[in-house]
Amino acid sequence: MDKGAEVTRVLGPGDTEEAAALLRAGRLVAFPTETVYGLGGDGASDKAVAAIFAAKGRPSFNPLILHVADEEAAARLALLPEGALRLAAKFWPGPLTLVAPARAGAPISLLARAGLETVALRVPAHPVAQALLRAFGGPVAAPSANPSGRISPTTAGHVLAGLSGRIAAVIDGGACPVGLESAVVGFDDAGAARLLRPGGLPAEEIEAALGAPLLPAGEGISAPGQLLSHYAPRAPLRLAAASAAPGEALLGFGGAAGAALDLSPAGDLREAAANLFAMLHALDARGGAIAVSPIPERGLGRAINDRLRRAAAPRERSPA
Ligand code: TXA
Ligand code: MG
Protein backbone atom coordinates (compact mmCIF):
# COMPACT_ATOMS: atom_id res chain seq x y z
CA MET A 1 0.00 0.00 0.00
CA ASP A 2 1.67 3.21 -1.06
CA LYS A 3 2.04 5.95 1.47
CA GLY A 4 1.62 9.61 0.68
CA ALA A 5 -1.16 9.17 -1.86
CA GLU A 6 -2.92 12.06 -0.14
CA VAL A 7 -2.05 14.58 2.53
CA THR A 8 -3.77 13.70 5.78
CA ARG A 9 -5.09 16.83 7.47
CA VAL A 10 -5.09 17.25 11.22
CA LEU A 11 -8.37 18.81 12.35
CA GLY A 12 -9.17 20.25 15.77
CA PRO A 13 -11.97 19.02 18.03
CA GLY A 14 -14.13 21.93 16.87
CA ASP A 15 -13.89 20.97 13.20
CA THR A 16 -16.55 18.28 13.19
CA GLU A 17 -18.73 19.99 10.54
CA GLU A 18 -15.77 19.95 8.17
CA ALA A 19 -15.06 16.31 9.05
CA ALA A 20 -18.71 15.42 8.40
CA ALA A 21 -18.48 17.05 4.98
CA LEU A 22 -15.48 14.85 4.17
CA LEU A 23 -17.45 11.76 5.22
CA ARG A 24 -20.35 12.87 3.04
CA ALA A 25 -17.91 13.10 0.12
CA GLY A 26 -16.93 9.47 0.71
CA ARG A 27 -13.59 10.32 2.33
CA LEU A 28 -12.11 8.71 5.44
CA VAL A 29 -11.73 10.57 8.73
CA ALA A 30 -10.15 9.17 11.90
CA PHE A 31 -11.82 10.41 15.07
CA PRO A 32 -11.45 9.92 18.81
CA THR A 33 -13.83 7.79 20.83
CA GLU A 34 -13.45 7.03 24.52
CA THR A 35 -12.09 3.57 23.62
CA VAL A 36 -9.68 4.03 20.69
CA TYR A 37 -9.49 6.20 17.58
CA GLY A 38 -11.83 4.98 14.87
CA LEU A 39 -11.19 5.02 11.12
CA GLY A 40 -14.52 6.44 10.00
CA GLY A 41 -16.30 6.27 6.68
CA ASP A 42 -19.91 6.64 5.49
CA GLY A 43 -21.53 3.46 6.81
CA ALA A 44 -24.15 3.47 4.07
CA SER A 45 -21.58 3.47 1.26
CA ASP A 46 -19.95 0.26 0.05
CA LYS A 47 -17.29 2.39 -1.63
CA ALA A 48 -16.37 4.25 1.53
CA VAL A 49 -16.29 0.98 3.48
CA ALA A 50 -14.08 -0.63 0.83
CA ALA A 51 -11.76 2.36 1.22
CA ILE A 52 -11.59 1.66 4.97
CA PHE A 53 -10.45 -1.92 4.33
CA ALA A 54 -7.95 -0.69 1.75
CA ALA A 55 -6.52 1.97 4.09
CA LYS A 56 -6.09 -0.60 6.87
CA GLY A 57 -4.67 -3.21 4.53
CA ARG A 58 -7.03 -5.71 6.13
CA PRO A 59 -6.50 -9.25 4.86
CA SER A 60 -10.15 -10.11 5.36
CA PHE A 61 -13.45 -8.29 5.59
CA ASN A 62 -14.43 -8.52 9.22
CA PRO A 63 -17.77 -6.93 9.91
CA LEU A 64 -17.39 -3.37 11.19
CA ILE A 65 -19.09 -1.45 13.98
CA LEU A 66 -21.59 1.23 12.89
CA HIS A 67 -21.45 4.29 15.12
CA VAL A 68 -24.52 6.42 15.76
CA ALA A 69 -25.28 9.38 18.05
CA ASP A 70 -27.97 7.84 20.25
CA GLU A 71 -30.14 4.84 21.01
CA GLU A 72 -33.00 6.16 18.84
CA ALA A 73 -30.71 6.18 15.81
CA ALA A 74 -29.56 2.65 16.67
CA ALA A 75 -33.15 1.43 16.99
CA ARG A 76 -33.90 2.75 13.51
CA LEU A 77 -31.15 0.52 12.09
CA ALA A 78 -31.63 -2.71 14.06
CA LEU A 79 -34.22 -4.72 15.94
CA LEU A 80 -32.80 -4.50 19.44
CA PRO A 81 -33.87 -7.43 21.60
CA GLU A 82 -34.97 -6.78 25.17
CA GLY A 83 -31.54 -7.48 26.63
CA ALA A 84 -29.99 -5.04 24.19
CA LEU A 85 -32.47 -2.32 25.17
CA ARG A 86 -31.60 -2.87 28.81
CA LEU A 87 -27.86 -2.61 28.15
CA ALA A 88 -28.32 0.39 25.87
CA ALA A 89 -30.30 2.24 28.53
CA LYS A 90 -27.61 1.58 31.10
CA PHE A 91 -24.36 1.89 29.12
CA TRP A 92 -24.95 4.05 26.06
CA PRO A 93 -23.27 6.29 25.30
CA GLY A 94 -20.21 4.25 26.24
CA PRO A 95 -17.71 1.49 25.45
CA LEU A 96 -20.30 -1.13 24.52
CA THR A 97 -21.20 -2.52 21.08
CA LEU A 98 -24.45 -4.45 20.57
CA VAL A 99 -25.00 -6.92 17.73
CA ALA A 100 -28.61 -7.30 16.57
CA PRO A 101 -30.57 -8.12 13.40
CA ALA A 102 -30.52 -5.25 10.92
CA ARG A 103 -33.86 -3.76 9.93
CA ALA A 104 -34.92 -4.45 6.37
CA GLY A 105 -33.86 -1.54 4.19
CA ALA A 106 -31.64 0.01 6.85
CA PRO A 107 -29.07 2.25 5.14
CA ILE A 108 -26.04 0.12 6.01
CA SER A 109 -23.38 -1.04 3.57
CA LEU A 110 -23.51 -4.81 3.08
CA LEU A 111 -19.73 -4.76 3.04
CA ALA A 112 -19.67 -3.16 6.51
CA ARG A 113 -21.90 -6.02 7.69
CA ALA A 114 -19.72 -8.55 5.82
CA GLY A 115 -22.97 -9.65 4.22
CA LEU A 116 -24.50 -10.67 7.56
CA GLU A 117 -28.13 -10.27 8.66
CA THR A 118 -26.89 -8.67 11.87
CA VAL A 119 -25.23 -5.34 12.52
CA ALA A 120 -22.90 -4.17 15.29
CA LEU A 121 -23.94 -0.80 16.73
CA ARG A 122 -22.21 1.52 19.12
CA VAL A 123 -23.06 4.91 20.63
CA PRO A 124 -19.73 6.40 21.73
CA ALA A 125 -19.62 8.86 24.62
CA HIS A 126 -16.61 10.96 23.51
CA PRO A 127 -17.80 14.54 22.89
CA VAL A 128 -15.90 14.81 19.59
CA ALA A 129 -17.37 11.52 18.35
CA GLN A 130 -20.82 12.71 19.45
CA ALA A 131 -20.42 16.03 17.62
CA LEU A 132 -19.18 14.28 14.47
CA LEU A 133 -22.04 11.76 14.45
CA ARG A 134 -24.63 14.50 14.95
CA ALA A 135 -23.10 16.63 12.20
CA PHE A 136 -22.97 13.67 9.79
CA GLY A 137 -26.43 12.39 10.64
CA GLY A 138 -25.98 8.79 9.44
CA PRO A 139 -24.16 5.68 10.65
CA VAL A 140 -20.35 5.90 10.56
CA ALA A 141 -18.50 2.63 10.01
CA ALA A 142 -15.28 2.59 12.00
CA PRO A 143 -12.77 -0.07 12.93
CA SER A 144 -9.80 0.97 15.02
CA ALA A 145 -7.65 3.46 13.07
CA ASN A 146 -4.53 1.34 12.70
CA PRO A 147 -3.05 -0.67 9.86
CA SER A 148 -4.14 -4.29 10.07
CA GLY A 149 -2.15 -6.33 12.56
CA ARG A 150 -0.88 -3.30 14.49
CA ILE A 151 -2.05 -2.14 17.88
CA SER A 152 -5.01 0.17 18.22
CA PRO A 153 -4.33 3.93 18.32
CA THR A 154 -5.21 6.00 21.35
CA THR A 155 -3.79 9.33 20.16
CA ALA A 156 -3.93 11.26 16.89
CA GLY A 157 -0.16 10.76 16.71
CA HIS A 158 -0.62 6.98 16.67
CA VAL A 159 -3.15 7.35 13.88
CA LEU A 160 -0.79 9.47 11.79
CA ALA A 161 2.11 7.10 12.40
CA GLY A 162 0.11 4.28 10.85
CA LEU A 163 -2.22 5.90 8.33
CA SER A 164 -0.76 9.26 7.28
CA GLY A 165 -1.18 9.62 3.54
CA ARG A 166 -3.95 7.01 3.40
CA ILE A 167 -6.85 8.99 4.92
CA ALA A 168 -8.27 12.47 4.40
CA ALA A 169 -8.07 13.66 7.99
CA VAL A 170 -7.73 12.87 11.66
CA ILE A 171 -9.54 14.87 14.33
CA ASP A 172 -7.15 15.38 17.23
CA GLY A 173 -9.19 15.01 20.40
CA GLY A 174 -6.33 14.06 22.70
CA ALA A 175 -5.78 10.68 24.30
CA CYS A 176 -8.63 8.16 24.50
CA PRO A 177 -9.71 7.68 28.10
CA VAL A 178 -10.56 3.97 27.87
CA GLY A 179 -7.87 2.88 25.46
CA LEU A 180 -9.34 -0.56 24.90
CA GLU A 181 -11.91 -1.41 22.26
CA SER A 182 -15.55 -1.68 23.23
CA ALA A 183 -17.05 -4.86 24.63
CA VAL A 184 -19.13 -6.59 21.94
CA VAL A 185 -22.34 -8.34 23.03
CA GLY A 186 -24.64 -10.38 20.80
CA PHE A 187 -27.87 -12.24 21.50
CA ASP A 188 -28.95 -15.73 20.53
CA ASP A 189 -32.42 -16.62 19.26
CA ALA A 190 -33.64 -17.17 22.81
CA GLY A 191 -32.48 -13.66 23.73
CA ALA A 192 -29.52 -14.79 25.85
CA ALA A 193 -26.56 -12.39 25.78
CA ARG A 194 -23.16 -13.57 24.59
CA LEU A 195 -19.85 -11.81 25.06
CA LEU A 196 -18.43 -11.76 21.54
CA ARG A 197 -15.41 -9.66 22.49
CA PRO A 198 -14.30 -8.58 25.95
CA GLY A 199 -13.54 -4.87 25.99
CA GLY A 200 -13.64 -1.52 27.67
CA LEU A 201 -16.79 -2.28 29.66
CA PRO A 202 -16.15 -5.02 32.23
CA ALA A 203 -18.18 -8.21 31.78
CA GLU A 204 -19.19 -8.08 35.45
CA GLU A 205 -20.93 -4.74 34.91
CA ILE A 206 -22.77 -6.10 31.90
CA GLU A 207 -23.88 -9.18 33.85
CA ALA A 208 -25.05 -7.05 36.77
CA ALA A 209 -27.21 -4.97 34.42
CA LEU A 210 -28.64 -8.10 32.77
CA GLY A 211 -29.13 -9.95 36.04
CA ALA A 212 -27.76 -13.01 34.25
CA PRO A 213 -24.38 -14.40 33.35
CA LEU A 214 -22.99 -13.66 29.90
CA LEU A 215 -22.64 -16.78 27.80
CA PRO A 216 -19.32 -17.35 26.10
CA ALA A 217 -19.17 -16.37 22.45
CA GLY A 218 -20.14 -19.87 21.49
CA GLU A 219 -19.37 -22.04 18.54
CA GLY A 220 -18.12 -20.24 15.53
CA ILE A 221 -18.35 -16.70 16.77
CA SER A 222 -15.59 -16.66 19.35
CA ALA A 223 -13.01 -14.99 17.17
CA PRO A 224 -13.74 -11.65 15.52
CA GLY A 225 -14.69 -12.02 11.92
CA GLN A 226 -14.62 -15.80 11.99
CA LEU A 227 -17.02 -18.49 10.82
CA LEU A 228 -20.56 -17.45 11.73
CA SER A 229 -19.51 -13.87 11.18
CA HIS A 230 -19.17 -14.76 7.53
CA TYR A 231 -21.65 -14.61 4.76
CA ALA A 232 -22.17 -17.74 2.71
CA PRO A 233 -24.57 -17.86 -0.22
CA ARG A 234 -27.06 -20.72 -0.42
CA ALA A 235 -25.85 -21.48 -3.92
CA PRO A 236 -22.71 -23.53 -4.59
CA LEU A 237 -19.80 -21.26 -5.39
CA ARG A 238 -16.95 -22.18 -7.74
CA LEU A 239 -13.84 -20.04 -7.60
CA ALA A 240 -11.24 -19.02 -10.17
CA ALA A 241 -13.58 -20.02 -12.99
CA ALA A 242 -12.50 -19.24 -16.55
CA SER A 243 -16.13 -19.25 -17.66
CA ALA A 244 -19.59 -20.31 -16.49
CA ALA A 245 -20.57 -23.99 -16.83
CA PRO A 246 -24.19 -24.78 -17.78
CA GLY A 247 -26.48 -23.76 -14.91
CA GLU A 248 -23.96 -21.36 -13.41
CA ALA A 249 -24.06 -17.58 -13.35
CA LEU A 250 -20.64 -15.97 -13.71
CA LEU A 251 -19.58 -13.27 -11.27
CA GLY A 252 -16.90 -11.66 -13.36
CA PHE A 253 -13.91 -9.44 -12.73
CA GLY A 254 -12.09 -7.19 -15.15
CA GLY A 255 -14.62 -7.47 -17.95
CA ALA A 256 -14.92 -11.28 -18.08
CA ALA A 257 -16.87 -12.44 -21.16
CA GLY A 258 -20.33 -13.81 -20.41
CA ALA A 259 -20.47 -12.48 -16.85
CA ALA A 260 -23.94 -12.06 -15.33
CA LEU A 261 -22.46 -9.36 -13.10
CA ASP A 262 -18.94 -7.95 -13.02
CA LEU A 263 -17.29 -6.95 -9.75
CA SER A 264 -15.28 -4.36 -11.62
CA PRO A 265 -15.23 -4.27 -15.41
CA ALA A 266 -12.13 -2.06 -15.18
CA GLY A 267 -10.37 -4.52 -12.88
CA ASP A 268 -10.30 -2.13 -9.92
CA LEU A 269 -10.01 -4.14 -6.68
CA ARG A 270 -11.47 -1.37 -4.54
CA GLU A 271 -14.56 -1.23 -6.73
CA ALA A 272 -14.72 -5.03 -6.65
CA ALA A 273 -14.60 -5.05 -2.84
CA ALA A 274 -17.37 -2.49 -2.68
CA ASN A 275 -19.55 -4.61 -4.97
CA LEU A 276 -18.73 -8.05 -3.57
CA PHE A 277 -21.48 -8.71 -1.05
CA ALA A 278 -24.21 -6.91 -2.94
CA MET A 279 -23.46 -8.90 -6.11
CA LEU A 280 -23.20 -12.23 -4.29
CA HIS A 281 -26.57 -11.53 -2.72
CA ALA A 282 -28.06 -10.60 -6.10
CA LEU A 283 -26.80 -13.77 -7.81
CA ASP A 284 -27.82 -15.94 -4.86
CA ALA A 285 -31.34 -14.52 -5.02
CA ARG A 286 -31.65 -15.78 -8.62
CA GLY A 287 -31.03 -19.36 -7.48
CA GLY A 288 -28.58 -21.72 -9.18
CA ALA A 289 -24.84 -22.06 -8.88
CA ILE A 290 -22.34 -19.22 -9.03
CA ALA A 291 -18.92 -19.24 -10.69
CA VAL A 292 -16.45 -16.47 -9.90
CA SER A 293 -13.66 -15.19 -12.12
CA PRO A 294 -10.10 -15.31 -10.76
CA ILE A 295 -9.33 -12.31 -8.55
CA PRO A 296 -5.68 -11.17 -8.29
CA GLU A 297 -4.14 -12.10 -4.93
CA ARG A 298 -2.87 -8.61 -4.09
CA GLY A 299 -4.12 -5.58 -2.15
CA LEU A 300 -7.84 -5.84 -1.49
CA GLY A 301 -7.85 -8.90 -3.76
CA ARG A 302 -6.45 -10.91 -0.85
CA ALA A 303 -9.40 -9.92 1.30
CA ILE A 304 -11.84 -10.62 -1.53
CA ASN A 305 -10.34 -14.08 -2.06
CA ASP A 306 -10.33 -14.80 1.67
CA ARG A 307 -14.03 -13.95 1.78
CA LEU A 308 -14.82 -15.95 -1.35
CA ARG A 309 -12.95 -19.02 -0.07
CA ARG A 310 -14.99 -18.92 3.14
CA ALA A 311 -18.19 -18.45 1.18
CA ALA A 312 -17.29 -21.43 -1.02
CA ALA A 313 -16.32 -23.71 1.89
CA PRO A 314 -18.62 -26.65 2.68
CA ARG A 315 -21.58 -25.62 4.84
CA GLU A 316 -20.44 -27.92 7.66
CA ARG A 317 -17.54 -25.67 8.39
CA SER A 318 -14.77 -26.66 10.74
CA PRO A 319 -13.06 -24.09 12.95
CA ALA A 320 -10.36 -22.31 10.97
O1 TXA B 1 -14.01 0.47 20.57
C1 TXA B 1 -14.28 -0.02 19.48
O2 TXA B 1 -15.11 -0.93 19.36
C2 TXA B 1 -13.58 0.57 18.24
C3 TXA B 1 -14.02 2.02 18.15
C4 TXA B 1 -13.46 2.72 16.94
O3 TXA B 1 -15.43 2.10 18.15
N1 TXA B 1 -13.92 -0.15 17.06
C5 TXA B 1 -13.47 -1.41 16.82
O4 TXA B 1 -13.91 -1.95 15.62
O5 TXA B 1 -12.76 -2.04 17.58
P1 TXA B 1 -13.31 -3.27 14.99
O6 TXA B 1 -13.76 -3.27 13.56
O7 TXA B 1 -11.86 -3.41 15.22
O8 TXA B 1 -14.04 -4.45 15.75
C6 TXA B 1 -15.35 -4.84 15.43
C7 TXA B 1 -15.74 -6.06 16.23
C8 TXA B 1 -15.07 -7.31 15.71
O9 TXA B 1 -14.74 -8.15 16.79
C9 TXA B 1 -16.16 -7.90 14.85
O10 TXA B 1 -16.02 -9.27 14.63
C10 TXA B 1 -17.40 -7.56 15.66
O11 TXA B 1 -17.14 -6.27 16.14
N2 TXA B 1 -18.61 -7.51 14.85
C11 TXA B 1 -19.01 -6.55 14.01
N3 TXA B 1 -20.17 -6.86 13.40
C12 TXA B 1 -20.52 -8.07 13.89
C13 TXA B 1 -21.63 -8.93 13.66
N4 TXA B 1 -22.59 -8.61 12.81
N5 TXA B 1 -21.65 -10.11 14.33
C14 TXA B 1 -20.67 -10.43 15.20
N6 TXA B 1 -19.60 -9.66 15.46
C15 TXA B 1 -19.53 -8.49 14.81
MG1 MG C 1 -8.98 -3.32 15.65
Tab-separated table of N, CA and C in Angstrom, residues 17 28 32 50 57 66 84 118 132 153 168 183 205 240 265 290 302:
chain	number	residue	atom	x	y	z
A	17	GLU	N	-17.908	19.752	11.732
A	17	GLU	CA	-18.730	19.992	10.537
A	17	GLU	C	-17.908	19.709	9.274
A	28	LEU	N	-12.311	9.359	4.143
A	28	LEU	CA	-12.114	8.711	5.440
A	28	LEU	C	-11.573	9.705	6.461
A	32	PRO	N	-11.603	10.527	17.494
A	32	PRO	CA	-11.445	9.918	18.814
A	32	PRO	C	-12.766	9.387	19.341
A	50	ALA	N	-15.202	0.023	1.521
A	50	ALA	CA	-14.076	-0.634	0.832
A	50	ALA	C	-12.801	0.180	1.023
A	57	GLY	N	-5.361	-2.047	5.053
A	57	GLY	CA	-4.668	-3.209	4.526
A	57	GLY	C	-5.163	-4.485	5.179
A	66	LEU	N	-20.952	0.004	13.366
A	66	LEU	CA	-21.587	1.234	12.894
A	66	LEU	C	-21.842	2.120	14.109
A	84	ALA	N	-30.762	-6.126	24.799
A	84	ALA	CA	-29.990	-5.040	24.194
A	84	ALA	C	-30.538	-3.693	24.650
A	118	THR	N	-26.998	-9.452	10.647
A	118	THR	CA	-26.894	-8.665	11.875
A	118	THR	C	-25.987	-7.459	11.663
A	132	LEU	N	-19.360	14.738	15.849
A	132	LEU	CA	-19.182	14.283	14.468
A	132	LEU	C	-20.416	13.498	14.001
A	153	PRO	N	-4.839	2.598	17.989
A	153	PRO	CA	-4.326	3.930	18.319
A	153	PRO	C	-5.166	4.622	19.395
A	168	ALA	N	-8.128	11.033	4.664
A	168	ALA	CA	-8.266	12.467	4.399
A	168	ALA	C	-7.893	13.310	5.609
A	183	ALA	N	-16.547	-3.501	24.457
A	183	ALA	CA	-17.048	-4.864	24.634
A	183	ALA	C	-18.136	-5.093	23.587
A	205	GLU	N	-19.950	-5.832	34.925
A	205	GLU	CA	-20.933	-4.744	34.912
A	205	GLU	C	-22.075	-5.067	33.965
A	240	ALA	N	-12.268	-19.060	-9.120
A	240	ALA	CA	-11.236	-19.018	-10.175
A	240	ALA	C	-11.729	-19.676	-11.463
A	265	PRO	N	-15.608	-4.099	-14.007
A	265	PRO	CA	-15.230	-4.272	-15.410
A	265	PRO	C	-13.835	-3.721	-15.693
A	290	ILE	N	-23.077	-20.432	-8.685
A	290	ILE	CA	-22.340	-19.220	-9.027
A	290	ILE	C	-20.882	-19.595	-9.308
A	302	ARG	N	-6.681	-9.881	-1.867
A	302	ARG	CA	-6.446	-10.914	-0.848
A	302	ARG	C	-7.665	-11.037	0.055
